[in-house]
């Protein structure tokens, strides 16, 4: 970030290989995912550059055009200008954005501002990693992925506005390191702990069933193996633990809010039409430790 007294510039980038079959949907998901980092810091995206790797000898450029159209649709929703970008020839297609945004320095969200007693609120359901892996393994159809696509293409701008409206200072988005990993970043940076209740977690349809069948991405398995800061209720199954660690694409915002502001925050989230406004737990004084209860 670059600061001056009244303005902070936010720079971020993200790109990945196709996670759905439809080219335009992939572009839309990739764009929403890249923009999310700006919202997670309390900022507004200004402009973005497209990052493209494309196998020009095996895939037509008309298909790339569909990817770009999907990204343009999401960027337009965000009020973010697409100002070109860069492409390379690559055996495996990849797409994403480098995004520049802005925020007032006094209104930035940070990982380091959570306090014991703060309530944790999540604004999108979990399970996109499991659902998109299921598509790759032919365990679900493209139609059955509709809810996950809706989740992954939804911008986090409404959640950001709601959080600003009630004075939230601590936030992160939930993406590749899963809920446990990104919450762990808040715990370490803020010097707090947390407890979350598994039954309170919003989940995508079929995510639990697929996890129980072992349809789990490698990234989610690695997240679970790395979750050494988590103390699990012994009655939680392997599948339930995986869901807490599932590697998300374009996940929601995780907000830490003072208890007296929770009701107002949830009301604002609902008025913004966020896909969830779930109270999932609270911060504790047990620094660095996440307890997941039944």
Coordinates of C-alpha atoms in Angstrom, one line a residue:
X1 CA 0.0 0.0 0.0
X2 CA 1.0 3.6 -0.6
X3 CA -0.2 6.2 1.9
X4 CA -0.8 9.9 2.2
X5 CA -2.7 11.6 4.9
X6 CA -6.1 11.3 3.2
X7 CA -5.6 8.4 0.8
X8 CA -4.2 4.9 0.8
X9 CA -3.6 3.0 -2.5
X10 CA -4.1 -0.7 -2.4
X11 CA -2.4 -3.0 -5.0
X12 CA -3.2 -6.7 -5.3
X13 CA -3.2 -9.5 -7.9
X14 CA -4.7 -13.0 -8.3
X15 CA -5.0 -15.5 -11.2
X16 CA -5.6 -19.2 -11.6
X17 CA -6.4 -22.0 -14.0
X18 CA -10.0 -22.8 -15.0
X19 CA -12.2 -24.1 -12.2
X20 CA -15.5 -24.3 -14.2
X21 CA -16.2 -25.5 -17.7
X22 CA -17.8 -22.2 -19.0
X23 CA -15.2 -19.7 -20.2
X24 CA -17.2 -16.6 -19.4
X25 CA -18.0 -17.9 -15.9
X26 CA -14.3 -18.6 -15.3
X27 CA -13.5 -15.0 -16.2
X28 CA -16.2 -13.7 -13.9
X29 CA -15.1 -15.8 -11.0
X30 CA -11.4 -14.8 -11.5
X31 CA -12.3 -11.1 -11.6
X32 CA -14.5 -11.3 -8.5
X33 CA -11.8 -13.2 -6.7
X34 CA -9.1 -10.6 -7.5
X35 CA -11.3 -7.7 -6.6
X36 CA -12.1 -9.2 -3.2
X37 CA -8.7 -8.3 -1.7
X38 CA -9.5 -4.6 -2.1
X39 CA -12.9 -5.0 -0.4
X40 CA -11.2 -7.1 2.4
X41 CA -9.1 -4.0 3.2
X42 CA -12.1 -1.7 3.2
X43 CA -11.2 -0.1 -0.2
X44 CA -12.8 0.6 -3.5
X45 CA -11.3 -0.8 -6.8
X46 CA -10.2 1.9 -9.3
X47 CA -8.8 0.0 -12.2
X48 CA -7.3 -3.4 -13.2
X49 CA -5.0 -5.0 -15.7
X50 CA -5.7 -8.4 -17.1
X51 CA -3.2 -11.3 -16.7
X52 CA -3.5 -14.0 -19.4
X53 CA -1.7 -17.2 -20.1
X54 CA -3.1 -18.9 -23.2
X55 CA -2.3 -22.0 -25.3
X56 CA -2.6 -20.3 -28.6
X57 CA -2.0 -23.5 -30.6
X58 CA -4.7 -25.6 -28.9
X59 CA -7.5 -23.2 -27.8
X60 CA -9.2 -20.6 -30.0
X61 CA -8.9 -16.9 -29.2
X62 CA -12.7 -16.7 -29.4
X63 CA -12.8 -18.7 -26.2
X64 CA -10.4 -16.2 -24.6
X65 CA -12.8 -13.5 -25.7
X66 CA -15.5 -15.2 -23.6
X67 CA -13.2 -15.2 -20.6
X68 CA -12.6 -11.5 -21.0
X69 CA -16.3 -10.8 -21.4
X70 CA -17.0 -12.5 -18.2
X71 CA -14.4 -10.5 -16.4
X72 CA -15.6 -7.3 -17.9
X73 CA -19.1 -7.9 -16.6
X74 CA -17.9 -8.2 -13.1
X75 CA -15.5 -5.2 -13.4
X76 CA -18.4 -3.1 -14.6
X77 CA -20.5 -4.2 -11.6
X78 CA -17.6 -3.1 -9.4
X79 CA -17.2 0.3 -11.2
X80 CA -13.6 -0.8 -11.9
X81 CA -12.0 0.1 -15.2
X82 CA -10.2 -2.6 -17.2
X83 CA -7.2 -0.8 -18.8
X84 CA -5.6 -3.6 -20.8
X85 CA -3.1 -6.1 -19.5
X86 CA -0.5 -8.7 -20.7
X87 CA -0.7 -12.1 -22.2
X88 CA 1.8 -14.9 -22.8
X89 CA 1.7 -18.2 -24.6
X90 CA 1.4 -21.1 -22.1
X91 CA 0.4 -24.8 -22.3
X92 CA -2.2 -24.3 -19.5
X93 CA -4.7 -21.4 -19.6
X94 CA -4.6 -19.0 -16.7
X95 CA -6.5 -15.7 -16.0
X96 CA -6.8 -13.0 -13.4
X97 CA -6.3 -9.4 -12.6
X98 CA -3.9 -7.0 -11.1
X99 CA -6.1 -4.5 -9.2
X100 CA -5.5 -1.0 -7.9
X101 CA -7.9 0.4 -5.3
X102 CA -8.1 3.2 -2.7
X103 CA -9.3 3.8 0.8
X104 CA -9.0 6.4 3.5
X105 CA -6.2 5.4 5.8
X106 CA -8.4 5.8 8.8
X107 CA -11.0 3.4 7.3
X108 CA -8.8 0.5 6.3
X109 CA -9.7 -3.0 7.5
X110 CA -6.8 -4.9 9.0
X111 CA -5.9 -8.3 10.4
X112 CA -4.5 -6.7 13.5
X113 CA -7.6 -4.9 15.0
X114 CA -9.6 -7.8 16.5
X115 CA -10.2 -7.7 20.3
X116 CA -11.3 -10.4 22.8
X117 CA -15.1 -10.5 22.9
X118 CA -15.5 -9.4 19.2
X119 CA -18.1 -11.5 17.4
X120 CA -17.1 -13.2 14.1
X121 CA -19.5 -12.8 11.2
X122 CA -19.1 -14.6 7.8
X123 CA -20.8 -13.2 4.6
X124 CA -20.7 -16.2 2.2
X125 CA -21.2 -19.9 2.6
X126 CA -18.3 -22.3 2.5
X127 CA -17.6 -25.2 0.2
X128 CA -16.5 -23.8 -3.2
X129 CA -13.3 -25.8 -3.2
X130 CA -15.1 -29.0 -2.7
X131 CA -17.8 -28.2 -5.2
X132 CA -15.4 -27.2 -8.0
X133 CA -13.3 -30.3 -7.3
X134 CA -16.4 -32.3 -7.6
X135 CA -17.1 -30.9 -11.1
X136 CA -13.6 -31.8 -12.2
X137 CA -14.2 -35.4 -11.0
X138 CA -17.6 -35.6 -12.6
X139 CA -19.2 -36.0 -9.2
X140 CA -21.6 -33.0 -9.9
X141 CA -23.0 -31.5 -13.1
X142 CA -22.5 -27.9 -14.2
X143 CA -26.1 -27.3 -13.3
X144 CA -25.5 -28.5 -9.7
X145 CA -22.7 -26.0 -9.5
X146 CA -25.1 -23.1 -9.9
X147 CA -25.1 -22.1 -6.2
X148 CA -21.3 -22.2 -6.0
X149 CA -21.0 -20.1 -9.1
X150 CA -23.4 -17.5 -7.6
X151 CA -21.3 -17.4 -4.5
X152 CA -18.0 -17.1 -6.4
X153 CA -19.2 -14.3 -8.8
X154 CA -20.8 -12.3 -6.0
X155 CA -18.8 -9.2 -5.2
X156 CA -17.9 -8.4 -1.5
X157 CA -18.6 -4.7 -2.0
X158 CA -21.9 -4.9 -0.1
X159 CA -20.3 -6.6 2.8
X160 CA -17.6 -4.0 2.8
X161 CA -20.1 -1.1 2.9
X162 CA -22.1 -2.8 5.7
X163 CA -18.9 -3.2 7.8
X164 CA -17.9 0.4 7.3
X165 CA -21.4 1.5 8.3
X166 CA -21.1 0.0 11.8
X167 CA -17.4 0.7 12.4
X168 CA -15.8 -2.7 11.8
X169 CA -12.0 -2.5 11.8
X170 CA -10.9 -6.1 11.6
X171 CA -11.6 -8.2 8.5
X172 CA -10.2 -10.6 6.0
X173 CA -11.6 -12.4 3.0
X174 CA -11.8 -16.2 3.0
X175 CA -9.9 -17.6 0.0
X176 CA -7.2 -20.2 -0.6
X177 CA -6.2 -20.9 3.0
X178 CA -9.8 -21.6 4.1
X179 CA -11.7 -20.3 7.0
X180 CA -9.3 -21.7 9.6
X181 CA -6.2 -20.3 7.8
X182 CA -7.5 -16.8 7.2
X183 CA -8.9 -16.6 10.7
X184 CA -5.6 -17.7 12.0
X185 CA -4.0 -14.7 10.3
X186 CA -6.3 -12.4 12.3
X187 CA -5.5 -14.3 15.5
X188 CA -1.7 -14.0 15.1
X189 CA -1.8 -10.4 14.0
X190 CA -4.2 -9.3 16.7
X191 CA -2.8 -11.4 19.5
X192 CA -6.2 -13.0 20.2
X193 CA -7.8 -16.4 20.0
X194 CA -11.2 -17.5 18.8
X195 CA -13.8 -20.1 19.2
X196 CA -16.2 -21.0 16.4
X197 CA -19.2 -23.4 16.4
X198 CA -19.3 -25.8 13.4
X199 CA -23.1 -26.0 13.3
X200 CA -23.2 -22.2 12.8
X201 CA -21.1 -22.3 9.6
X202 CA -23.1 -21.6 6.4
X203 CA -22.4 -24.3 3.9
X204 CA -23.1 -24.7 0.2
X205 CA -25.6 -27.5 -0.7
X206 CA -23.9 -30.9 -1.1
X207 CA -20.6 -29.6 0.3
X208 CA -20.8 -31.8 3.4
X209 CA -22.0 -34.8 1.5
X210 CA -19.2 -34.5 -1.0
X211 CA -16.6 -34.0 1.7
X212 CA -17.8 -37.2 3.4
X213 CA -17.3 -39.0 0.1
X214 CA -13.7 -37.8 0.0
X215 CA -14.2 -35.3 -2.8
X216 CA -11.7 -32.9 -1.5
X217 CA -9.1 -30.7 -3.2
X218 CA -5.5 -31.1 -2.4
X219 CA -5.3 -27.5 -1.2
X220 CA -8.0 -28.2 1.5
X221 CA -6.1 -31.3 2.6
X222 CA -2.9 -29.2 3.0
X223 CA -4.8 -26.5 4.9
X224 CA -6.1 -29.1 7.3
X225 CA -2.6 -30.6 7.8
X226 CA -1.2 -27.1 8.4
X227 CA -4.0 -26.1 10.9
X228 CA -1.7 -26.6 13.9
X229 CA -3.3 -23.6 15.7
X230 CA -6.7 -25.4 15.8
X231 CA -8.1 -27.4 18.7
X232 CA -10.9 -29.6 17.3
X233 CA -13.8 -30.9 19.2
X234 CA -13.1 -34.6 19.2
X235 CA -16.6 -35.4 17.9
X236 CA -15.9 -33.5 14.7
X237 CA -15.4 -35.8 11.7
X238 CA -12.6 -35.6 9.2
X239 CA -15.1 -34.2 6.6
X240 CA -16.3 -31.5 9.0
X241 CA -12.7 -30.5 9.7
X242 CA -12.0 -30.3 6.0
X243 CA -15.0 -27.9 5.5
X244 CA -13.5 -25.5 8.1
X245 CA -10.3 -25.7 6.1
X246 CA -11.7 -25.8 2.5
X247 CA -9.8 -23.7 0.1
X248 CA -12.2 -21.1 -1.1
X249 CA -12.3 -19.2 -4.4
X250 CA -13.8 -15.7 -4.1
X251 CA -15.1 -16.4 -0.6
X252 CA -16.9 -14.0 1.7
X253 CA -15.6 -11.5 4.2
X254 CA -14.9 -12.6 7.8
X255 CA -15.6 -9.7 10.1
X256 CA -14.7 -9.2 13.7
X257 CA -17.2 -6.7 15.3
X258 CA -17.9 -5.5 18.8
X259 CA -20.8 -7.4 20.4
X260 CA -23.0 -4.3 20.7
X261 CA -22.8 -3.8 17.0
X262 CA -23.6 -7.3 15.8
X263 CA -27.3 -6.8 15.3
X264 CA -26.7 -3.6 13.3
X265 CA -24.1 -5.3 11.2
X266 CA -26.3 -8.2 10.3
X267 CA -29.2 -5.8 9.4
X268 CA -26.9 -3.9 7.1
X269 CA -25.5 -7.1 5.5
X270 CA -29.1 -8.3 4.9
X271 CA -30.0 -5.0 3.3
X272 CA -27.0 -5.2 1.1
X273 CA -28.1 -8.7 0.0
X274 CA -25.0 -10.6 1.1
X275 CA -25.3 -14.4 0.7
X276 CA -24.8 -15.0 4.4
X277 CA -24.7 -12.9 7.6
X278 CA -23.8 -15.8 9.9
X279 CA -22.5 -15.3 13.5
X280 CA -20.0 -18.2 13.7
X281 CA -18.1 -17.5 16.9
X282 CA -16.2 -14.9 18.9
X283 CA -12.7 -13.8 19.7
X284 CA -11.1 -14.8 23.0
X285 CA -8.0 -13.9 25.0
X286 CA -6.3 -17.3 24.2
X287 CA -3.8 -15.8 21.8
X288 CA -3.2 -17.6 18.6
X289 CA -5.6 -20.5 19.4
X290 CA -8.7 -21.4 17.4
X291 CA -11.1 -23.8 19.0
X292 CA -13.8 -25.4 16.8
X293 CA -16.7 -26.7 18.9
X294 CA -19.7 -28.9 18.2

